[in-house]
Amino acid sequence: MGPPEERSDADLIAAHVAGDHDAFGELFGRHRDRLWAVALRTMGNPEDAADGLQDGLIAAYRRAGSFRGEAAVTTWLHRVVVNACLDRLRAAKVRRAEALPDDLDEGTARGSTITSTPDDPADHALDAERRREVLDALATLPAEQRAALVLVDMEGYPVAEVADMLGVAVGTVKSRCSRGRARLAELLGVGDTPGDPDHPQQRNPPTSAPVRSTRPRGPPAD
């Protein structure tokens, strides 16, 4: 007799709602790395990321019965976690340039734009410096723009799926990404790239240019 079939995400949600005490833990374990990477990049430091992730998981645990299957379970989980992180950022009025950590596990990202493993130590040092500059600049963005860029540019999610995660229109995600990229380009002194998040150059930029484009100065905009 072969091993039992792995339960789908939807099956695990349903089992959790039905009273299976192990189902939610299994679901979280399946998506933990990606959720942690998003929380870490959105919050800017491990301590706040841990709090944001915990808030999101508690909310998901309690609200699982409201999941109706209109979106993928992973989309729903990201929506809950990202919104929990954004709630913390808004409550704390975090608008400071706080460096993001260097110890992000790039292997957990779906489409990270900041990946490189050069063999030459000098190249490695340069790559690390560029990555630090990008992450430091990213941390200065308003929370909503940062979340959009993290999900679209660093995690590689389609714009439409990110719109579902954030509960906003597709055009709003594109606007936030465009403004965020314009600001990053200004901070980093790099040239602009096409503003449409679905543009091929936006989805797969060369590693020598670790940022796509960025947002202008001024008040946060949706």
PDB file of C-alpha atoms in Angstrom:
ATOM      1  CA  MET A   1       0.000   0.000   0.000  1.00  0.00           C
ATOM      2  CA  GLY A   2       1.507   3.319  -1.076  1.00  0.00           C
ATOM      3  CA  PRO A   3       1.843   6.466   1.012  1.00  0.00           C
ATOM      4  CA  PRO A   4      -1.274   8.629   1.385  1.00  0.00           C
ATOM      5  CA  GLU A   5      -1.707  11.400  -1.165  1.00  0.00           C
ATOM      6  CA  GLU A   6      -0.588  14.840  -0.061  1.00  0.00           C
ATOM      7  CA  ARG A   7      -3.544  17.033   0.793  1.00  0.00           C
ATOM      8  CA  SER A   8      -4.006  20.175  -1.287  1.00  0.00           C
ATOM      9  CA  ASP A   9      -3.941  23.628   0.277  1.00  0.00           C
ATOM     10  CA  ALA A  10      -7.714  23.851  -0.071  1.00  0.00           C
ATOM     11  CA  ASP A  11      -8.100  20.445   1.583  1.00  0.00           C
ATOM     12  CA  LEU A  12      -5.954  21.609   4.504  1.00  0.00           C
ATOM     13  CA  ILE A  13      -8.017  24.769   4.963  1.00  0.00           C
ATOM     14  CA  ALA A  14     -11.207  22.725   4.928  1.00  0.00           C
ATOM     15  CA  ALA A  15      -9.762  20.195   7.368  1.00  0.00           C
ATOM     16  CA  HIS A  16      -8.671  22.994   9.720  1.00  0.00           C
ATOM     17  CA  VAL A  17     -12.156  24.501   9.687  1.00  0.00           C
ATOM     18  CA  ALA A  18     -13.588  21.029  10.349  1.00  0.00           C
ATOM     19  CA  GLY A  19     -11.441  20.671  13.461  1.00  0.00           C
ATOM     20  CA  ASP A  20      -8.236  18.963  12.283  1.00  0.00           C
ATOM     21  CA  HIS A  21      -5.665  20.364  14.721  1.00  0.00           C
ATOM     22  CA  ASP A  22      -2.707  19.495  12.496  1.00  0.00           C
ATOM     23  CA  ALA A  23      -3.986  20.881   9.212  1.00  0.00           C
ATOM     24  CA  PHE A  24      -3.123  24.558   9.685  1.00  0.00           C
ATOM     25  CA  GLY A  25       0.380  23.743  10.895  1.00  0.00           C
ATOM     26  CA  GLU A  26       0.920  21.617   7.803  1.00  0.00           C
ATOM     27  CA  LEU A  27      -0.346  24.425   5.580  1.00  0.00           C
ATOM     28  CA  PHE A  28       1.902  27.001   7.227  1.00  0.00           C
ATOM     29  CA  GLY A  29       4.909  24.698   7.030  1.00  0.00           C
ATOM     30  CA  ARG A  30       4.338  24.338   3.307  1.00  0.00           C
ATOM     31  CA  HIS A  31       4.431  28.122   2.681  1.00  0.00           C
ATOM     32  CA  ARG A  32       6.506  29.336   5.640  1.00  0.00           C
ATOM     33  CA  ASP A  33       9.656  30.325   3.751  1.00  0.00           C
ATOM     34  CA  ARG A  34       7.881  32.466   1.193  1.00  0.00           C
ATOM     35  CA  LEU A  35       5.633  34.142   3.757  1.00  0.00           C
ATOM     36  CA  TRP A  36       8.652  34.887   5.956  1.00  0.00           C
ATOM     37  CA  ALA A  37      10.588  36.383   3.032  1.00  0.00           C
ATOM     38  CA  VAL A  38       7.688  38.698   2.183  1.00  0.00           C
ATOM     39  CA  ALA A  39       7.199  39.746   5.812  1.00  0.00           C
ATOM     40  CA  LEU A  40      10.918  40.371   6.256  1.00  0.00           C
ATOM     41  CA  ARG A  41      11.241  42.546   3.180  1.00  0.00           C
ATOM     42  CA  THR A  42       8.041  44.417   3.924  1.00  0.00           C
ATOM     43  CA  MET A  43       8.806  45.147   7.577  1.00  0.00           C
ATOM     44  CA  GLY A  44      12.540  45.763   7.193  1.00  0.00           C
ATOM     45  CA  ASN A  45      13.916  43.821  10.172  1.00  0.00           C
ATOM     46  CA  PRO A  46      13.519  40.327  11.634  1.00  0.00           C
ATOM     47  CA  GLU A  47      11.858  41.416  14.890  1.00  0.00           C
ATOM     48  CA  ASP A  48       9.054  43.387  13.239  1.00  0.00           C
ATOM     49  CA  ALA A  49       8.747  40.764  10.501  1.00  0.00           C
ATOM     50  CA  ALA A  50       8.225  38.048  13.111  1.00  0.00           C
ATOM     51  CA  ASP A  51       5.488  40.122  14.734  1.00  0.00           C
ATOM     52  CA  GLY A  52       3.826  40.863  11.407  1.00  0.00           C
ATOM     53  CA  LEU A  53       3.967  37.234  10.332  1.00  0.00           C
ATOM     54  CA  GLN A  54       2.560  36.118  13.672  1.00  0.00           C
ATOM     55  CA  ASP A  55      -0.293  38.625  13.409  1.00  0.00           C
ATOM     56  CA  GLY A  56      -1.048  37.384   9.916  1.00  0.00           C
ATOM     57  CA  LEU A  57      -1.010  33.723  10.868  1.00  0.00           C
ATOM     58  CA  ILE A  58      -3.275  34.307  13.853  1.00  0.00           C
ATOM     59  CA  ALA A  59      -5.687  36.166  11.591  1.00  0.00           C
ATOM     60  CA  ALA A  60      -5.545  33.402   8.978  1.00  0.00           C
ATOM     61  CA  TYR A  61      -6.077  30.740  11.644  1.00  0.00           C
ATOM     62  CA  ARG A  62      -9.134  32.517  12.961  1.00  0.00           C
ATOM     63  CA  ARG A  63     -10.574  33.579   9.613  1.00  0.00           C
ATOM     64  CA  ALA A  64     -10.065  30.324   7.735  1.00  0.00           C
ATOM     65  CA  GLY A  65     -13.803  29.735   7.771  1.00  0.00           C
ATOM     66  CA  SER A  66     -14.265  32.854   5.647  1.00  0.00           C
ATOM     67  CA  PHE A  67     -12.098  31.461   2.847  1.00  0.00           C
ATOM     68  CA  ARG A  68     -14.408  30.839  -0.099  1.00  0.00           C
ATOM     69  CA  GLY A  69     -11.936  29.699  -2.729  1.00  0.00           C
ATOM     70  CA  GLU A  70     -12.232  32.728  -5.007  1.00  0.00           C
ATOM     71  CA  ALA A  71      -8.421  32.938  -5.011  1.00  0.00           C
ATOM     72  CA  ALA A  72      -5.660  30.410  -4.439  1.00  0.00           C
ATOM     73  CA  VAL A  73      -4.911  29.594  -0.810  1.00  0.00           C
ATOM     74  CA  THR A  74      -1.395  30.978  -1.227  1.00  0.00           C
ATOM     75  CA  THR A  75      -2.833  34.268  -2.512  1.00  0.00           C
ATOM     76  CA  TRP A  76      -5.163  34.437   0.477  1.00  0.00           C
ATOM     77  CA  LEU A  77      -2.336  33.684   2.938  1.00  0.00           C
ATOM     78  CA  HIS A  78      -0.126  36.359   1.395  1.00  0.00           C
ATOM     79  CA  ARG A  79      -3.000  38.839   1.516  1.00  0.00           C
ATOM     80  CA  VAL A  80      -3.538  38.229   5.225  1.00  0.00           C
ATOM     81  CA  VAL A  81       0.169  38.365   6.116  1.00  0.00           C
ATOM     82  CA  VAL A  82       0.974  41.415   3.983  1.00  0.00           C
ATOM     83  CA  ASN A  83      -2.024  43.307   5.319  1.00  0.00           C
ATOM     84  CA  ALA A  84      -0.994  42.439   8.872  1.00  0.00           C
ATOM     85  CA  CYS A  85       2.469  43.820   8.153  1.00  0.00           C
ATOM     86  CA  LEU A  86       1.023  46.970   6.574  1.00  0.00           C
ATOM     87  CA  ASP A  87      -1.249  47.466   9.580  1.00  0.00           C
ATOM     88  CA  ARG A  88       1.795  47.384  11.853  1.00  0.00           C
ATOM     89  CA  LEU A  89       3.686  49.817   9.642  1.00  0.00           C
ATOM     90  CA  ARG A  90       0.755  52.221   9.522  1.00  0.00           C
ATOM     91  CA  ALA A  91       0.175  51.998  13.278  1.00  0.00           C
ATOM     92  CA  ALA A  92       3.828  52.731  13.987  1.00  0.00           C
ATOM     93  CA  LYS A  93       3.957  55.410  11.260  1.00  0.00           C
ATOM     94  CA  VAL A  94       7.162  53.855  10.012  1.00  0.00           C
ATOM     95  CA  ARG A  95       8.624  56.213   7.441  1.00  0.00           C
ATOM     96  CA  ARG A  96      12.292  55.959   8.251  1.00  0.00           C
ATOM     97  CA  ALA A  97      15.152  54.732   6.107  1.00  0.00           C
ATOM     98  CA  GLU A  98      15.873  51.515   7.940  1.00  0.00           C
ATOM     99  CA  ALA A  99      18.231  49.074   6.269  1.00  0.00           C
ATOM    100  CA  LEU A 100      16.759  45.736   5.344  1.00  0.00           C
ATOM    101  CA  PRO A 101      18.698  42.671   6.502  1.00  0.00           C
ATOM    102  CA  ASP A 102      21.365  40.998   4.416  1.00  0.00           C
ATOM    103  CA  ASP A 103      20.435  37.480   5.503  1.00  0.00           C
ATOM    104  CA  LEU A 104      17.398  37.045   3.274  1.00  0.00           C
ATOM    105  CA  ASP A 105      17.184  33.555   1.850  1.00  0.00           C
ATOM    106  CA  GLU A 106      17.092  34.363  -1.844  1.00  0.00           C
ATOM    107  CA  GLY A 107      16.228  30.746  -2.604  1.00  0.00           C
ATOM    108  CA  THR A 108      12.749  31.266  -1.153  1.00  0.00           C
ATOM    109  CA  ALA A 109      11.814  34.037  -3.560  1.00  0.00           C
ATOM    110  CA  ARG A 110       9.902  33.189  -6.715  1.00  0.00           C
ATOM    111  CA  GLY A 111      11.430  35.882  -8.892  1.00  0.00           C
ATOM    112  CA  SER A 112      13.933  37.906  -6.893  1.00  0.00           C
ATOM    113  CA  THR A 113      15.634  40.636  -8.885  1.00  0.00           C
ATOM    114  CA  ILE A 114      18.566  40.750  -6.481  1.00  0.00           C
ATOM    115  CA  THR A 115      20.347  37.482  -7.046  1.00  0.00           C
ATOM    116  CA  SER A 116      23.882  36.783  -8.085  1.00  0.00           C
ATOM    117  CA  THR A 117      26.617  34.378  -7.088  1.00  0.00           C
ATOM    118  CA  PRO A 118      29.831  35.713  -8.633  1.00  0.00           C
ATOM    119  CA  ASP A 119      32.980  33.634  -8.336  1.00  0.00           C
ATOM    120  CA  ASP A 120      35.374  36.574  -8.069  1.00  0.00           C
ATOM    121  CA  PRO A 121      35.537  37.956  -4.478  1.00  0.00           C
ATOM    122  CA  ALA A 122      35.705  41.503  -5.850  1.00  0.00           C
ATOM    123  CA  ASP A 123      32.556  40.886  -7.881  1.00  0.00           C
ATOM    124  CA  HIS A 124      30.899  39.401  -4.821  1.00  0.00           C
ATOM    125  CA  ALA A 125      31.726  42.503  -2.757  1.00  0.00           C
ATOM    126  CA  LEU A 126      30.368  44.765  -5.478  1.00  0.00           C
ATOM    127  CA  ASP A 127      27.210  42.688  -5.762  1.00  0.00           C
ATOM    128  CA  ALA A 128      26.713  42.827  -1.979  1.00  0.00           C
ATOM    129  CA  GLU A 129      27.151  46.589  -2.024  1.00  0.00           C
ATOM    130  CA  ARG A 130      24.589  46.966  -4.796  1.00  0.00           C
ATOM    131  CA  ARG A 131      22.154  44.731  -2.957  1.00  0.00           C
ATOM    132  CA  ARG A 132      22.577  46.768   0.219  1.00  0.00           C
ATOM    133  CA  GLU A 133      21.977  50.014  -1.675  1.00  0.00           C
ATOM    134  CA  VAL A 134      18.812  48.617  -3.246  1.00  0.00           C
ATOM    135  CA  LEU A 135      17.433  47.269   0.020  1.00  0.00           C
ATOM    136  CA  ASP A 136      18.260  50.465   1.901  1.00  0.00           C
ATOM    137  CA  ALA A 137      16.483  52.510  -0.768  1.00  0.00           C
ATOM    138  CA  LEU A 138      13.506  50.134  -0.765  1.00  0.00           C
ATOM    139  CA  ALA A 139      13.126  50.645   2.974  1.00  0.00           C
ATOM    140  CA  THR A 140      12.493  54.376   2.469  1.00  0.00           C
ATOM    141  CA  LEU A 141       9.363  53.828   0.370  1.00  0.00           C
ATOM    142  CA  PRO A 142       5.848  54.184   1.783  1.00  0.00           C
ATOM    143  CA  ALA A 143       4.559  50.860   3.052  1.00  0.00           C
ATOM    144  CA  GLU A 144       2.041  50.298   0.252  1.00  0.00           C
ATOM    145  CA  GLN A 145       4.614  50.938  -2.472  1.00  0.00           C
ATOM    146  CA  ARG A 146       7.179  48.749  -0.743  1.00  0.00           C
ATOM    147  CA  ALA A 147       4.697  45.881  -0.450  1.00  0.00           C
ATOM    148  CA  ALA A 148       3.785  46.131  -4.139  1.00  0.00           C
ATOM    149  CA  LEU A 149       7.435  46.130  -5.227  1.00  0.00           C
ATOM    150  CA  VAL A 150       8.326  43.254  -2.901  1.00  0.00           C
ATOM    151  CA  LEU A 151       5.521  41.098  -4.271  1.00  0.00           C
ATOM    152  CA  VAL A 152       5.886  42.004  -7.960  1.00  0.00           C
ATOM    153  CA  ASP A 153       9.597  42.677  -8.421  1.00  0.00           C
ATOM    154  CA  MET A 154      11.230  40.575  -5.710  1.00  0.00           C
ATOM    155  CA  GLU A 155       8.795  37.681  -5.338  1.00  0.00           C
ATOM    156  CA  GLY A 156       7.770  37.597  -8.996  1.00  0.00           C
ATOM    157  CA  TYR A 157       4.007  37.410  -8.540  1.00  0.00           C
ATOM    158  CA  PRO A 158       1.788  38.544 -11.444  1.00  0.00           C
ATOM    159  CA  VAL A 159       0.305  42.011 -11.018  1.00  0.00           C
ATOM    160  CA  ALA A 160      -3.255  40.644 -11.038  1.00  0.00           C
ATOM    161  CA  GLU A 161      -2.427  38.227  -8.221  1.00  0.00           C
ATOM    162  CA  VAL A 162      -0.787  40.989  -6.199  1.00  0.00           C
ATOM    163  CA  ALA A 163      -3.915  43.084  -6.665  1.00  0.00           C
ATOM    164  CA  ASP A 164      -5.884  40.216  -5.102  1.00  0.00           C
ATOM    165  CA  MET A 165      -3.385  39.959  -2.251  1.00  0.00           C
ATOM    166  CA  LEU A 166      -3.539  43.661  -1.457  1.00  0.00           C
ATOM    167  CA  GLY A 167      -7.249  44.046  -2.128  1.00  0.00           C
ATOM    168  CA  VAL A 168      -6.765  46.859  -4.646  1.00  0.00           C
ATOM    169  CA  ALA A 169      -7.254  47.337  -8.372  1.00  0.00           C
ATOM    170  CA  VAL A 170      -4.650  46.152 -10.879  1.00  0.00           C
ATOM    171  CA  GLY A 171      -4.092  49.762 -11.893  1.00  0.00           C
ATOM    172  CA  THR A 172      -3.314  50.676  -8.287  1.00  0.00           C
ATOM    173  CA  VAL A 173      -0.614  48.005  -8.084  1.00  0.00           C
ATOM    174  CA  LYS A 174       0.884  49.217 -11.355  1.00  0.00           C
ATOM    175  CA  SER A 175       0.821  52.813 -10.104  1.00  0.00           C
ATOM    176  CA  ARG A 176       2.483  51.881  -6.820  1.00  0.00           C
ATOM    177  CA  CYS A 177       5.160  49.879  -8.616  1.00  0.00           C
ATOM    178  CA  SER A 178       5.780  52.652 -11.132  1.00  0.00           C
ATOM    179  CA  ARG A 179       6.100  55.322  -8.459  1.00  0.00           C
ATOM    180  CA  GLY A 180       8.213  53.062  -6.290  1.00  0.00           C
ATOM    181  CA  ARG A 181      10.583  52.244  -9.134  1.00  0.00           C
ATOM    182  CA  ALA A 182      10.880  55.914 -10.070  1.00  0.00           C
ATOM    183  CA  ARG A 183      11.846  56.776  -6.491  1.00  0.00           C
ATOM    184  CA  LEU A 184      14.364  53.937  -6.327  1.00  0.00           C
ATOM    185  CA  ALA A 185      15.882  55.035  -9.631  1.00  0.00           C
ATOM    186  CA  GLU A 186      16.220  58.544  -8.222  1.00  0.00           C
ATOM    187  CA  LEU A 187      17.813  57.320  -5.007  1.00  0.00           C
ATOM    188  CA  LEU A 188      20.162  54.909  -6.757  1.00  0.00           C
ATOM    189  CA  GLY A 189      21.006  57.158  -9.703  1.00  0.00           C
ATOM    190  CA  VAL A 190      19.998  54.602 -12.334  1.00  0.00           C
ATOM    191  CA  GLY A 191      18.080  55.112 -15.568  1.00  0.00           C
ATOM    192  CA  ASP A 192      14.378  54.549 -15.826  1.00  0.00           C
ATOM    193  CA  THR A 193      12.971  51.384 -17.317  1.00  0.00           C
ATOM    194  CA  PRO A 194       9.457  50.899 -18.710  1.00  0.00           C
ATOM    195  CA  GLY A 195       6.863  51.638 -16.032  1.00  0.00           C
ATOM    196  CA  ASP A 196       4.470  48.805 -16.802  1.00  0.00           C
ATOM    197  CA  PRO A 197       4.989  45.968 -14.263  1.00  0.00           C
ATOM    198  CA  ASP A 198       4.026  43.458 -16.955  1.00  0.00           C
ATOM    199  CA  HIS A 199       6.731  44.664 -19.334  1.00  0.00           C
ATOM    200  CA  PRO A 200       9.195  41.799 -20.058  1.00  0.00           C
ATOM    201  CA  GLN A 201      12.122  43.903 -18.902  1.00  0.00           C
ATOM    202  CA  GLN A 202      10.308  44.497 -15.634  1.00  0.00           C
ATOM    203  CA  ARG A 203       9.706  40.795 -15.012  1.00  0.00           C
ATOM    204  CA  ASN A 204      13.236  39.603 -15.859  1.00  0.00           C
ATOM    205  CA  PRO A 205      15.800  42.396 -15.566  1.00  0.00           C
ATOM    206  CA  PRO A 206      19.519  41.631 -15.940  1.00  0.00           C
ATOM    207  CA  THR A 207      21.313  40.926 -12.681  1.00  0.00           C
ATOM    208  CA  SER A 208      23.784  43.713 -13.410  1.00  0.00           C
ATOM    209  CA  ALA A 209      20.925  46.168 -12.948  1.00  0.00           C
ATOM    210  CA  PRO A 210      19.276  44.899  -9.771  1.00  0.00           C
ATOM    211  CA  VAL A 211      16.416  47.373  -9.837  1.00  0.00           C
ATOM    212  CA  ARG A 212      13.914  48.056 -12.518  1.00  0.00           C
ATOM    213  CA  SER A 213      12.777  51.595 -12.018  1.00  0.00           C
ATOM    214  CA  THR A 214      11.257  53.689  -9.310  1.00  0.00           C
ATOM    215  CA  ARG A 215       9.001  56.497  -7.856  1.00  0.00           C
ATOM    216  CA  PRO A 216       9.284  60.331  -7.754  1.00  0.00           C
ATOM    217  CA  ARG A 217       9.517  62.433  -4.612  1.00  0.00           C
ATOM    218  CA  GLY A 218       6.312  63.565  -3.048  1.00  0.00           C
ATOM    219  CA  PRO A 219       3.564  62.221  -0.809  1.00  0.00           C
ATOM    220  CA  PRO A 220       2.649  58.527  -0.990  1.00  0.00           C
ATOM    221  CA  ALA A 221       0.163  57.750  -3.716  1.00  0.00           C
ATOM    222  CA  ASP A 222      -2.093  54.817  -4.439  1.00  0.00           C
TER     223      ASP A 222
END
